Amino acid sequence: CIISVTLTFLFSAHCFSEGFLAISPKPMADFHVQPESVHAEESGVARFQCQIHGLPEPVISWEKDSRPVDTSNERYTLLPTGVLQITGVREEDSGRFCCVAHNSAGVKHSAEALLTSSVYKEPVIVVGPENLTLTVHQTAILECVATGYPRPIVSWSRLDGRPIGVEGIQVLGTGNLMISDVGVEHSGVYVCAANKPGTRVRRTAQGRLVVQAPAEFVQPPQSIARPVGTTAIFTCQARGEPEPQLTWLKNGQILEPGGHVKLRNNNSTLTIYGISQNDEAIYQCIAENSAGSTQASARLTVLWADGLPGVPIHVEAEALSPTTIQVSWREPDKNTQDIIGYVLHIRRTSGGMEYEEAVSKVTLQQIIRDLEPSTNYTFYVKAYTSHGASKPSDSVTESTHGEVPAPPSLYTKVVNGSVVQATWESSSKMGQPQGFRLYYRRAHTPLFTGPIAFPRNVTQYNITHLGET
């Protein structure tokens, strides 16, 4: 028989008695590739795909929100494979997309897929960490709030590269850093970074955490007993953050260094030279910083040894020149036989360092040189034996002579036929003058008129009753 084949959307073939082979219609199978939801950035690309088998081959079209997609739009491309591409995605492209397959056997719709779009935003740190100053054992909260699309990932680091660690560290929310029970080791600059996922795009903000620790003693001063005339040393060491400042008190009063009392090593060492009964006291060391303060006390006991010499007497001082003063004294009234020498203590009366000069036991006087002119100095003397020093003598104060002043600058002005005004200015090298004396004479005559004396605050005088020239 003759077989004629006609493709009329049939699935199975049968041989009829008339001798023709025909294909009968059959429903399409289910979609074996369903479109999937897509999120695209604005101006980006979106793609949907579906696949279904049928005979004849189904024709694929697309619907958006139950309406046919306009493929005449140049941004929408429908490939022969049924793939729908959308370029230059816009906000209005968002919606529900459905793949539609149709042939002579009918029409079939796929599941819906959602297209969402968003505008890409660079990461921005809205709130960054603030500078904090805390005390040890408090809790630090370093805030970091970032925005952007996609949502940035927040991370923390230290600017010095040291690890933040994990003990006592907790992240609150999406990026806030909490440090419990802070210690000095937590001080530093903390960096919050907002990172765009999958890229190296990041923004940073930083804040400084300062953890303070109250002052505490590492080595408090210890009570000591020393013979008179010897040296007593107290040591006071403290730590804290910031570094504590050390202050010393003597019997509750601020101890000012000077004379035989010295403070060294940022006040951590108190040294008292040639101690006497007047130095016996309670000495307090106060350590203080912005986080707190502490104090410790120690007693100095001065031991008086038998056989120590008495106090030198009749101490006198006499200025010899602008730079020298002679100091003299007499032997003590008792225990003079074992004296091996004297020590003369010298200091500027207005304050400053105290100096010492050793003097022979037979001299009983000393000329002090290289002093400042017109300056007061205070002196006292101690006698020494092999057992120690005497108590200090009474103090005496003397002033060096003033230097010879440099001449002042003199100016004259004729006021009228019988009056001349004289004006003068002190030289910067004069020092402090006690006053001025004015002399004048007629030109070409040998004799001067004067002196006319003026106090140091007068710098002008009118010379009157002058004859016509």
GROMACS .gro file of C-alpha atoms in nm:
model
  469
    1CYS     CA    1   0.000   0.000   0.000
    2ILE     CA    2   0.105   0.363  -0.042
    3ILE     CA    3   0.181   0.539   0.288
    4SER     CA    4   0.137   0.919   0.306
    5VAL     CA    5   0.269   1.096   0.616
    6THR     CA    6   0.111   1.424   0.726
    7LEU     CA    7   0.249   1.606   1.037
    8THR     CA    8  -0.063   1.741   1.197
    9PHE     CA    9   0.042   1.771   1.568
   10LEU     CA   10  -0.004   1.401   1.636
   11PHE     CA   11   0.193   1.195   1.885
   12SER     CA   12   0.131   0.829   1.773
   13ALA     CA   13   0.098   0.665   1.426
   14HIS     CA   14  -0.158   0.407   1.320
   15CYS     CA   15  -0.204   0.228   0.987
   16PHE     CA   16  -0.568   0.265   0.868
   17SER     CA   17  -0.746   0.037   0.630
   18GLU     CA   18  -0.738   0.310   0.365
   19GLY     CA   19  -0.364   0.278   0.370
   20PHE     CA   20  -0.280   0.628   0.523
   21LEU     CA   21  -0.045   0.677   0.831
   22ALA     CA   22  -0.166   0.964   1.058
   23ILE     CA   23  -0.039   1.123   1.391
   24SER     CA   24  -0.302   1.183   1.657
   25PRO     CA   25  -0.284   1.487   1.906
   26LYS     CA   26  -0.140   1.431   2.257
   27PRO     CA   27  -0.099   1.679   2.552
   28MET     CA   28   0.246   1.834   2.619
   29ALA     CA   29   0.465   1.702   2.898
   30ASP     CA   30   0.548   1.912   3.205
   31PHE     CA   31   0.829   2.171   3.201
   32HIS     CA   32   1.153   2.004   3.291
   33VAL     CA   33   1.330   2.341   3.334
   34GLN     CA   34   1.130   2.602   3.524
   35PRO     CA   35   1.225   2.974   3.531
   36GLU     CA   36   1.394   3.084   3.854
   37SER     CA   37   1.361   3.412   4.039
   38VAL     CA   38   1.633   3.670   3.968
   39HIS     CA   39   1.762   3.979   4.150
   40ALA     CA   40   1.941   4.229   3.928
   41GLU     CA   41   2.107   4.559   3.993
   42GLU     CA   42   1.976   4.856   3.801
   43SER     CA   43   2.142   4.876   3.456
   44GLY     CA   44   2.240   4.510   3.499
   45VAL     CA   45   2.118   4.197   3.317
   46ALA     CA   46   1.843   3.948   3.399
   47ARG     CA   47   1.788   3.607   3.234
   48PHE     CA   48   1.498   3.360   3.248
   49GLN     CA   49   1.496   3.008   3.100
   50CYS     CA   50   1.240   2.729   3.059
   51GLN     CA   51   1.234   2.400   2.868
   52ILE     CA   52   0.951   2.167   2.761
   53HIS     CA   53   0.921   1.882   2.508
   54GLY     CA   54   0.641   1.833   2.261
   55LEU     CA   55   0.561   1.736   1.903
   56PRO     CA   56   0.550   1.949   1.714
   57GLU     CA   57   0.809   2.157   1.901
   58PRO     CA   58   0.628   2.398   2.134
   59VAL     CA   59   0.659   2.771   2.068
   60ILE     CA   60   0.785   2.965   2.373
   61SER     CA   61   0.670   3.310   2.472
   62TRP     CA   62   0.679   3.501   2.800
   63GLU     CA   63   0.436   3.688   3.017
   64LYS     CA   64   0.500   3.949   3.283
   65ASP     CA   65   0.237   4.000   3.546
   66SER     CA   66  -0.006   3.793   3.321
   67ARG     CA   67   0.053   4.013   3.019
   68PRO     CA   68   0.262   3.922   2.712
   69VAL     CA   69   0.616   4.052   2.717
   70ASP     CA   70   0.679   4.304   2.441
   71THR     CA   71   0.981   4.158   2.269
   72SER     CA   72   0.988   4.451   2.030
   73ASN     CA   73   1.151   4.637   2.316
   74GLU     CA   74   1.521   4.630   2.228
   75ARG     CA   75   1.609   4.559   2.590
   76TYR     CA   76   1.413   4.230   2.577
   77THR     CA   77   1.566   3.950   2.373
   78LEU     CA   78   1.388   3.614   2.318
   79LEU     CA   79   1.628   3.349   2.193
   80PRO     CA   80   1.511   3.055   1.976
   81THR     CA   81   1.587   2.831   2.273
   82GLY     CA   82   1.319   3.012   2.470
   83VAL     CA   83   1.564   3.207   2.690
   84LEU     CA   84   1.450   3.560   2.776
   85GLN     CA   85   1.723   3.816   2.832
   86ILE     CA   86   1.665   4.162   2.977
   87THR     CA   87   1.945   4.415   2.952
   88GLY     CA   88   1.973   4.755   3.117
   89VAL     CA   89   1.739   4.645   3.393
   90ARG     CA   90   1.515   4.916   3.532
   91GLU     CA   91   1.286   4.940   3.829
   92GLU     CA   92   0.978   4.898   3.605
   93ASP     CA   93   1.111   4.561   3.485
   94SER     CA   94   1.040   4.412   3.826
   95GLY     CA   95   0.750   4.166   3.836
   96ARG     CA   96   0.640   3.805   3.796
   97PHE     CA   97   0.756   3.632   3.479
   98CYS     CA   98   0.595   3.316   3.332
   99CYS     CA   99   0.705   3.096   3.041
  100VAL     CA  100   0.420   3.006   2.799
  101ALA     CA  101   0.453   2.699   2.570
  102HIS     CA  102   0.193   2.639   2.302
  103ASN     CA  103   0.138   2.405   2.005
  104SER     CA  104  -0.170   2.249   1.843
  105ALA     CA  105  -0.218   2.029   2.143
  106GLY     CA  106  -0.270   2.332   2.369
  107VAL     CA  107  -0.103   2.590   2.593
  108LYS     CA  108   0.098   2.534   2.905
  109HIS     CA  109   0.223   2.786   3.165
  110SER     CA  110   0.534   2.744   3.376
  111ALA     CA  111   0.566   2.839   3.737
  112GLU     CA  112   0.616   3.210   3.801
  113ALA     CA  113   0.961   3.359   3.868
  114LEU     CA  114   1.014   3.693   4.035
  115LEU     CA  115   1.243   3.964   3.899
  116THR     CA  116   1.351   4.221   4.155
  117SER     CA  117   1.585   4.509   4.089
  118SER     CA  118   1.770   4.758   4.303
  119VAL     CA  119   2.004   5.049   4.264
  120TYR     CA  120   2.361   4.959   4.366
  121LYS     CA  121   2.487   5.175   4.652
  122GLU     CA  122   2.846   5.203   4.766
  123PRO     CA  123   2.903   5.103   5.129
  124VAL     CA  124   2.862   5.401   5.363
  125ILE     CA  125   2.937   5.403   5.737
  126VAL     CA  126   2.651   5.599   5.890
  127VAL     CA  127   2.780   5.583   6.248
  128GLY     CA  128   3.143   5.501   6.326
  129PRO     CA  129   3.318   5.431   6.655
  130GLU     CA  130   3.370   5.727   6.887
  131ASN     CA  131   3.681   5.801   7.090
  132LEU     CA  132   3.633   5.650   7.436
  133THR     CA  133   3.819   5.696   7.763
  134LEU     CA  134   3.736   5.428   8.019
  135THR     CA  135   3.873   5.288   8.342
  136VAL     CA  136   3.984   4.926   8.374
  137HIS     CA  137   3.704   4.669   8.423
  138GLN     CA  138   3.445   4.885   8.246
  139THR     CA  139   3.271   4.778   7.921
  140ALA     CA  140   3.353   4.940   7.588
  141ILE     CA  141   3.090   4.966   7.314
  142LEU     CA  142   3.233   5.057   6.973
  143GLU     CA  143   2.946   5.132   6.739
  144CYS     CA  144   2.954   5.076   6.362
  145VAL     CA  145   2.643   5.112   6.145
  146ALA     CA  146   2.686   5.075   5.768
  147THR     CA  147   2.446   5.094   5.475
  148GLY     CA  148   2.466   5.017   5.103
  149TYR     CA  149   2.341   4.764   4.851
  150PRO     CA  150   2.404   4.485   4.872
  151ARG     CA  151   2.423   4.508   5.251
  152PRO     CA  152   2.788   4.552   5.344
  153ILE     CA  153   2.972   4.314   5.574
  154VAL     CA  154   3.118   4.486   5.881
  155SER     CA  155   3.454   4.374   6.020
  156TRP     CA  156   3.690   4.508   6.290
  157SER     CA  157   4.066   4.536   6.322
  158ARG     CA  158   4.328   4.731   6.517
  159LEU     CA  159   4.528   5.002   6.344
  160ASP     CA  160   4.853   4.872   6.497
  161GLY     CA  161   4.793   4.528   6.343
  162ARG     CA  162   4.762   4.347   6.677
  163PRO     CA  163   4.483   4.089   6.697
  164ILE     CA  164   4.169   4.198   6.878
  165GLY     CA  165   4.137   3.856   7.041
  166VAL     CA  166   3.824   3.669   7.138
  167GLU     CA  167   3.811   3.670   7.518
  168GLY     CA  168   3.552   3.919   7.637
  169ILE     CA  169   3.477   4.022   7.277
  170GLN     CA  170   3.123   4.014   7.141
  171VAL     CA  171   2.957   4.149   6.826
  172LEU     CA  172   2.620   4.313   6.886
  173GLY     CA  173   2.378   4.331   6.594
  174THR     CA  174   2.543   4.345   6.254
  175GLY     CA  175   2.865   4.520   6.346
  176ASN     CA  176   2.889   4.675   6.695
  177LEU     CA  177   3.190   4.563   6.897
  178MET     CA  178   3.158   4.511   7.272
  179ILE     CA  179   3.466   4.456   7.490
  180SER     CA  180   3.384   4.345   7.843
  181ASP     CA  181   3.614   4.402   8.142
  182VAL     CA  182   3.858   4.623   7.951
  183GLY     CA  183   4.224   4.636   8.048
  184VAL     CA  184   4.512   4.864   7.957
  185GLU     CA  185   4.607   4.618   7.682
  186HIS     CA  186   4.282   4.702   7.501
  187SER     CA  187   4.391   5.063   7.446
  188GLY     CA  188   4.442   5.147   7.081
  189VAL     CA  189   4.279   5.265   6.758
  190TYR     CA  190   4.001   5.038   6.635
  191VAL     CA  191   3.905   5.032   6.266
  192CYS     CA  192   3.554   4.946   6.146
  193ALA     CA  193   3.540   4.837   5.780
  194ALA     CA  194   3.223   4.807   5.567
  195ASN     CA  195   3.291   4.568   5.278
  196LYS     CA  196   3.079   4.510   4.967
  197PRO     CA  197   3.030   4.130   4.946
  198GLY     CA  198   3.245   3.957   4.688
  199THR     CA  199   3.455   4.265   4.613
  200ARG     CA  200   3.737   4.470   4.758
  201VAL     CA  201   3.521   4.781   4.783
  202ARG     CA  202   3.532   4.899   5.144
  203ARG     CA  203   3.485   5.203   5.362
  204THR     CA  204   3.647   5.251   5.702
  205ALA     CA  205   3.605   5.458   6.017
  206GLN     CA  206   3.815   5.452   6.330
  207GLY     CA  207   3.796   5.545   6.696
  208ARG     CA  208   4.050   5.549   6.976
  209LEU     CA  209   3.992   5.353   7.296
  210VAL     CA  210   4.193   5.475   7.596
  211VAL     CA  211   4.181   5.254   7.902
  212GLN     CA  212   4.306   5.420   8.218
  213ALA     CA  213   4.430   5.241   8.528
  214PRO     CA  214   4.434   5.413   8.870
  215ALA     CA  215   4.771   5.471   9.029
  216GLU     CA  216   4.901   5.187   9.246
  217PHE     CA  217   5.229   5.137   9.424
  218VAL     CA  218   5.495   4.903   9.295
  219GLN     CA  219   5.731   5.001   9.578
  220PRO     CA  220   5.595   5.223   9.856
  221PRO     CA  221   5.841   5.411  10.082
  222GLN     CA  222   5.968   5.227  10.390
  223SER     CA  223   6.032   5.373  10.735
  224ILE     CA  224   6.401   5.413  10.820
  225ALA     CA  225   6.624   5.526  11.109
  226ARG     CA  226   6.952   5.703  11.036
  227PRO     CA  227   7.220   5.875  11.250
  228VAL     CA  228   7.225   6.252  11.247
  229GLY     CA  229   7.446   6.395  10.973
  230THR     CA  230   7.404   6.098  10.741
  231THR     CA  231   7.188   6.059  10.430
  232ALA     CA  232   6.833   5.925  10.421
  233ILE     CA  233   6.681   5.789  10.099
  234PHE     CA  234   6.314   5.709  10.038
  235THR     CA  235   6.200   5.530   9.723
  236CYS     CA  236   5.845   5.545   9.590
  237GLN     CA  237   5.750   5.372   9.264
  238ALA     CA  238   5.399   5.360   9.120
  239ARG     CA  239   5.231   5.250   8.800
  240GLY     CA  240   4.909   5.336   8.624
  241GLU     CA  241   4.772   5.469   8.298
  242PRO     CA  242   4.842   5.749   8.237
  243GLU     CA  243   5.171   5.747   8.427
  244PRO     CA  244   5.112   5.871   8.783
  245GLN     CA  245   5.260   6.195   8.911
  246LEU     CA  246   5.441   6.166   9.245
  247THR     CA  247   5.417   6.427   9.520
  248TRP     CA  248   5.586   6.420   9.861
  249LEU     CA  249   5.452   6.559  10.188
  250LYS     CA  250   5.636   6.615  10.514
  251ASN     CA  251   5.403   6.593  10.812
  252GLY     CA  252   5.111   6.668  10.581
  253GLN     CA  253   5.270   6.970  10.410
  254ILE     CA  254   5.398   6.983  10.052
  255LEU     CA  255   5.771   6.907  10.054
  256GLU     CA  256   5.961   7.152   9.836
  257PRO     CA  257   6.303   7.030   9.718
  258GLY     CA  258   6.601   7.252   9.784
  259GLY     CA  259   6.893   7.284  10.018
  260HIS     CA  260   6.979   6.940  10.150
  261VAL     CA  261   6.653   6.786  10.019
  262LYS     CA  262   6.662   6.648   9.663
  263LEU     CA  263   6.399   6.481   9.443
  264ARG     CA  264   6.518   6.274   9.148
  265ASN     CA  265   6.394   6.022   8.891
  266ASN     CA  266   6.058   6.195   8.838
  267ASN     CA  267   6.018   6.237   9.215
  268SER     CA  268   6.048   5.862   9.278
  269THR     CA  269   6.361   5.909   9.491
  270LEU     CA  270   6.367   6.145   9.789
  271THR     CA  271   6.717   6.205   9.927
  272ILE     CA  272   6.788   6.405  10.245
  273TYR     CA  273   7.155   6.485  10.295
  274GLY     CA  274   7.313   6.559  10.631
  275ILE     CA  275   6.997   6.488  10.826
  276SER     CA  276   6.925   6.663  11.154
  277GLN     CA  277   6.653   6.646  11.417
  278ASN     CA  278   6.449   6.887  11.205
  279ASP     CA  279   6.423   6.620  10.936
  280GLU     CA  280   6.259   6.366  11.164
  281ALA     CA  281   5.901   6.342  11.033
  282ILE     CA  282   5.637   6.139  10.855
  283TYR     CA  283   5.699   6.148  10.478
  284GLN     CA  284   5.406   6.069  10.249
  285CYS     CA  285   5.427   5.972   9.883
  286ILE     CA  286   5.112   6.049   9.680
  287ALA     CA  287   5.073   5.883   9.339
  288GLU     CA  288   4.799   6.038   9.129
  289ASN     CA  289   4.664   6.025   8.774
  290SER     CA  290   4.332   6.103   8.607
  291ALA     CA  291   4.195   5.760   8.702
  292GLY     CA  292   4.264   5.783   9.075
  293SER     CA  293   4.522   5.831   9.348
  294THR     CA  294   4.684   5.644   9.634
  295GLN     CA  295   4.929   5.732   9.910
  296ALA     CA  296   5.177   5.565  10.141
  297SER     CA  297   5.366   5.694  10.445
  298ALA     CA  298   5.706   5.628  10.601
  299ARG     CA  299   5.878   5.765  10.910
  300LEU     CA  300   6.230   5.902  10.927
  301THR     CA  301   6.381   5.858  11.274
  302VAL     CA  302   6.700   6.057  11.334
  303LEU     CA  303   6.944   5.892  11.575
  304TRP     CA  304   7.162   6.119  11.787
  305ALA     CA  305   7.501   5.959  11.850
  306ASP     CA  306   7.707   6.032  12.159
  307GLY     CA  307   8.012   6.243  12.102
  308LEU     CA  308   7.875   6.447  11.811
  309PRO     CA  309   8.003   6.806  11.808
  310GLY     CA  310   7.799   7.102  11.917
  311VAL     CA  311   7.661   7.364  11.684
  312PRO     CA  312   7.901   7.622  11.531
  313ILE     CA  313   7.829   7.968  11.674
  314HIS     CA  314   7.859   8.336  11.581
  315VAL     CA  315   7.815   8.277  11.209
  316GLU     CA  316   7.870   8.604  11.019
  317ALA     CA  317   7.874   8.698  10.651
  318GLU     CA  318   8.030   9.006  10.487
  319ALA     CA  319   8.008   9.107  10.121
  320LEU     CA  320   8.351   9.179   9.974
  321SER     CA  321   8.255   9.258   9.613
  322PRO     CA  322   7.968   9.209   9.365
  323THR     CA  323   8.068   8.840   9.334
  324THR     CA  324   8.223   8.742   9.670
  325ILE     CA  325   8.106   8.705  10.031
  326GLN     CA  326   8.317   8.599  10.329
  327VAL     CA  327   8.154   8.375  10.592
  328SER     CA  328   8.313   8.321  10.934
  329TRP     CA  329   8.216   8.138  11.257
  330ARG     CA  330   8.345   8.014  11.586
  331GLU     CA  331   8.388   7.664  11.725
  332PRO     CA  332   8.100   7.497  11.907
  333ASP     CA  333   8.083   7.526  12.282
  334LYS     CA  334   8.120   7.150  12.337
  335ASN     CA  335   8.268   6.834  12.190
  336THR     CA  336   8.522   7.021  11.979
  337GLN     CA  337   8.815   6.785  12.030
  338ASP     CA  338   8.708   6.534  11.764
  339ILE     CA  339   8.603   6.784  11.495
  340ILE     CA  340   8.764   6.694  11.164
  341GLY     CA  341   8.618   6.983  10.960
  342TYR     CA  342   8.324   7.196  10.872
  343VAL     CA  343   8.079   7.208  10.582
  344LEU     CA  344   7.948   7.547  10.472
  345HIS     CA  345   7.601   7.532  10.310
  346ILE     CA  346   7.523   7.801  10.053
  347ARG     CA  347   7.203   7.883   9.864
  348ARG     CA  348   7.037   8.179   9.700
  349THR     CA  349   6.782   8.314   9.945
  350SER     CA  350   6.512   8.337   9.681
  351GLY     CA  351   6.538   7.960   9.623
  352GLY     CA  352   6.726   7.708   9.414
  353MET     CA  353   6.992   7.445   9.466
  354GLU     CA  354   7.198   7.433   9.782
  355TYR     CA  355   7.574   7.399   9.752
  356GLU     CA  356   7.833   7.282  10.001
  357GLU     CA  357   8.197   7.368  10.056
  358ALA     CA  358   8.423   7.171  10.287
  359VAL     CA  359   8.637   7.384  10.522
  360SER     CA  360   8.938   7.290  10.733
  361LYS     CA  361   8.879   7.262  11.107
  362VAL     CA  362   9.134   7.538  11.176
  363THR     CA  363   9.017   7.792  10.918
  364LEU     CA  364   8.676   7.892  11.059
  365GLN     CA  365   8.607   8.111  10.757
  366GLN     CA  366   8.555   8.080  10.384
  367ILE     CA  367   8.533   8.321  10.091
  368ILE     CA  368   8.254   8.225   9.851
  369ARG     CA  369   8.327   8.330   9.493
  370ASP     CA  370   8.144   8.349   9.158
  371LEU     CA  371   7.825   8.483   9.308
  372GLU     CA  372   7.567   8.705   9.136
  373PRO     CA  373   7.583   9.082   9.199
  374SER     CA  374   7.309   9.245   9.408
  375THR     CA  375   7.181   8.905   9.523
  376ASN     CA  376   7.092   8.774   9.868
  377TYR     CA  377   7.255   8.450   9.983
  378THR     CA  378   7.186   8.242  10.295
  379PHE     CA  379   7.454   8.040  10.478
  380TYR     CA  380   7.476   7.793  10.764
  381VAL     CA  381   7.756   7.568  10.898
  382LYS     CA  382   7.781   7.212  11.034
  383ALA     CA  383   8.072   7.064  11.229
  384TYR     CA  384   8.174   6.704  11.153
  385THR     CA  385   8.345   6.429  11.351
  386SER     CA  386   8.404   6.071  11.248
  387HIS     CA  387   8.069   5.987  11.411
  388GLY     CA  388   7.865   6.234  11.207
  389ALA     CA  389   7.754   6.594  11.183
  390SER     CA  390   7.634   6.851  11.430
  391LYS     CA  391   7.301   7.019  11.404
  392PRO     CA  392   7.304   7.313  11.160
  393SER     CA  393   7.406   7.651  11.290
  394ASP     CA  394   7.180   7.953  11.278
  395SER     CA  395   7.145   8.084  10.924
  396VAL     CA  396   7.282   8.419  10.815
  397THR     CA  397   7.190   8.617  10.503
  398GLU     CA  398   7.407   8.868  10.315
  399SER     CA  399   7.375   9.047   9.980
  400THR     CA  400   7.657   9.090   9.732
  401HIS     CA  401   7.752   9.442   9.626
  402GLY     CA  402   7.592   9.592   9.316
  403GLU     CA  403   7.802   9.636   9.005
  404VAL     CA  404   7.925   9.982   8.903
  405PRO     CA  405   7.647  10.102   8.672
  406ALA     CA  406   7.702  10.196   8.312
  407PRO     CA  407   7.639  10.564   8.238
  408PRO     CA  408   7.282  10.651   8.143
  409SER     CA  409   7.193  10.805   7.806
  410LEU     CA  410   7.148  11.183   7.842
  411TYR     CA  411   6.944  11.413   7.615
  412THR     CA  412   6.901  11.791   7.640
  413LYS     CA  413   6.646  12.031   7.491
  414VAL     CA  414   6.642  12.412   7.503
  415VAL     CA  415   6.311  12.529   7.647
  416ASN     CA  416   6.380  12.904   7.634
  417GLY     CA  417   6.667  13.145   7.682
  418SER     CA  418   6.717  13.052   8.046
  419VAL     CA  419   6.590  12.692   8.074
  420VAL     CA  420   6.737  12.365   7.941
  421GLN     CA  421   6.553  12.035   7.994
  422ALA     CA  422   6.772  11.730   8.073
  423THR     CA  423   6.629  11.378   8.019
  424TRP     CA  424   6.812  11.050   8.082
  425GLU     CA  425   6.751  10.674   8.035
  426SER     CA  426   6.902  10.387   8.231
  427SER     CA  427   7.132  10.157   8.042
  428SER     CA  428   7.025   9.793   8.013
  429LYS     CA  429   7.364   9.709   8.169
  430MET     CA  430   7.315   9.932   8.470
  431GLY     CA  431   7.145   9.684   8.697
  432GLN     CA  432   6.915   9.845   8.953
  433PRO     CA  433   7.046  10.198   9.027
  434GLN     CA  434   6.988  10.359   9.365
  435GLY     CA  435   6.951  10.705   9.212
  436PHE     CA  436   7.107  10.965   8.983
  437ARG     CA  437   7.326  11.276   9.024
  438LEU     CA  438   7.323  11.559   8.771
  439TYR     CA  439   7.617  11.798   8.709
  440TYR     CA  440   7.628  12.085   8.460
  441ARG     CA  441   7.865  12.373   8.366
  442ARG     CA  442   7.892  12.657   8.120
  443ALA     CA  443   8.090  12.558   7.811
  444HIS     CA  444   8.460  12.629   7.816
  445THR     CA  445   8.459  12.669   8.197
  446PRO     CA  446   8.620  12.415   8.433
  447LEU     CA  447   8.376  12.419   8.724
  448PHE     CA  448   8.058  12.209   8.742
  449THR     CA  449   7.743  12.299   8.929
  450GLY     CA  450   7.605  12.009   9.133
  451PRO     CA  451   7.554  11.738   9.218
  452ILE     CA  452   7.174  11.751   9.208
  453ALA     CA  453   7.050  11.417   9.349
  454PHE     CA  454   6.741  11.233   9.218
  455PRO     CA  455   6.573  10.908   9.323
  456ARG     CA  456   6.587  10.626   9.071
  457ASN     CA  457   6.231  10.687   8.948
  458VAL     CA  458   6.309  11.045   8.830
  459THR     CA  459   6.450  11.077   8.476
  460GLN     CA  460   6.392  11.445   8.387
  461TYR     CA  461   6.494  11.787   8.524
  462ASN     CA  462   6.472  12.147   8.405
  463ILE     CA  463   6.791  12.351   8.460
  464THR     CA  464   6.684  12.712   8.516
  465HIS     CA  465   6.837  13.058   8.567
  466LEU     CA  466   7.083  13.010   8.285
  467GLY     CA  467   7.231  13.326   8.134
  468GLU     CA  468   7.187  13.429   7.770
  469THR     CA  469   7.464  13.300   7.540
   0.00000   0.00000   0.00000
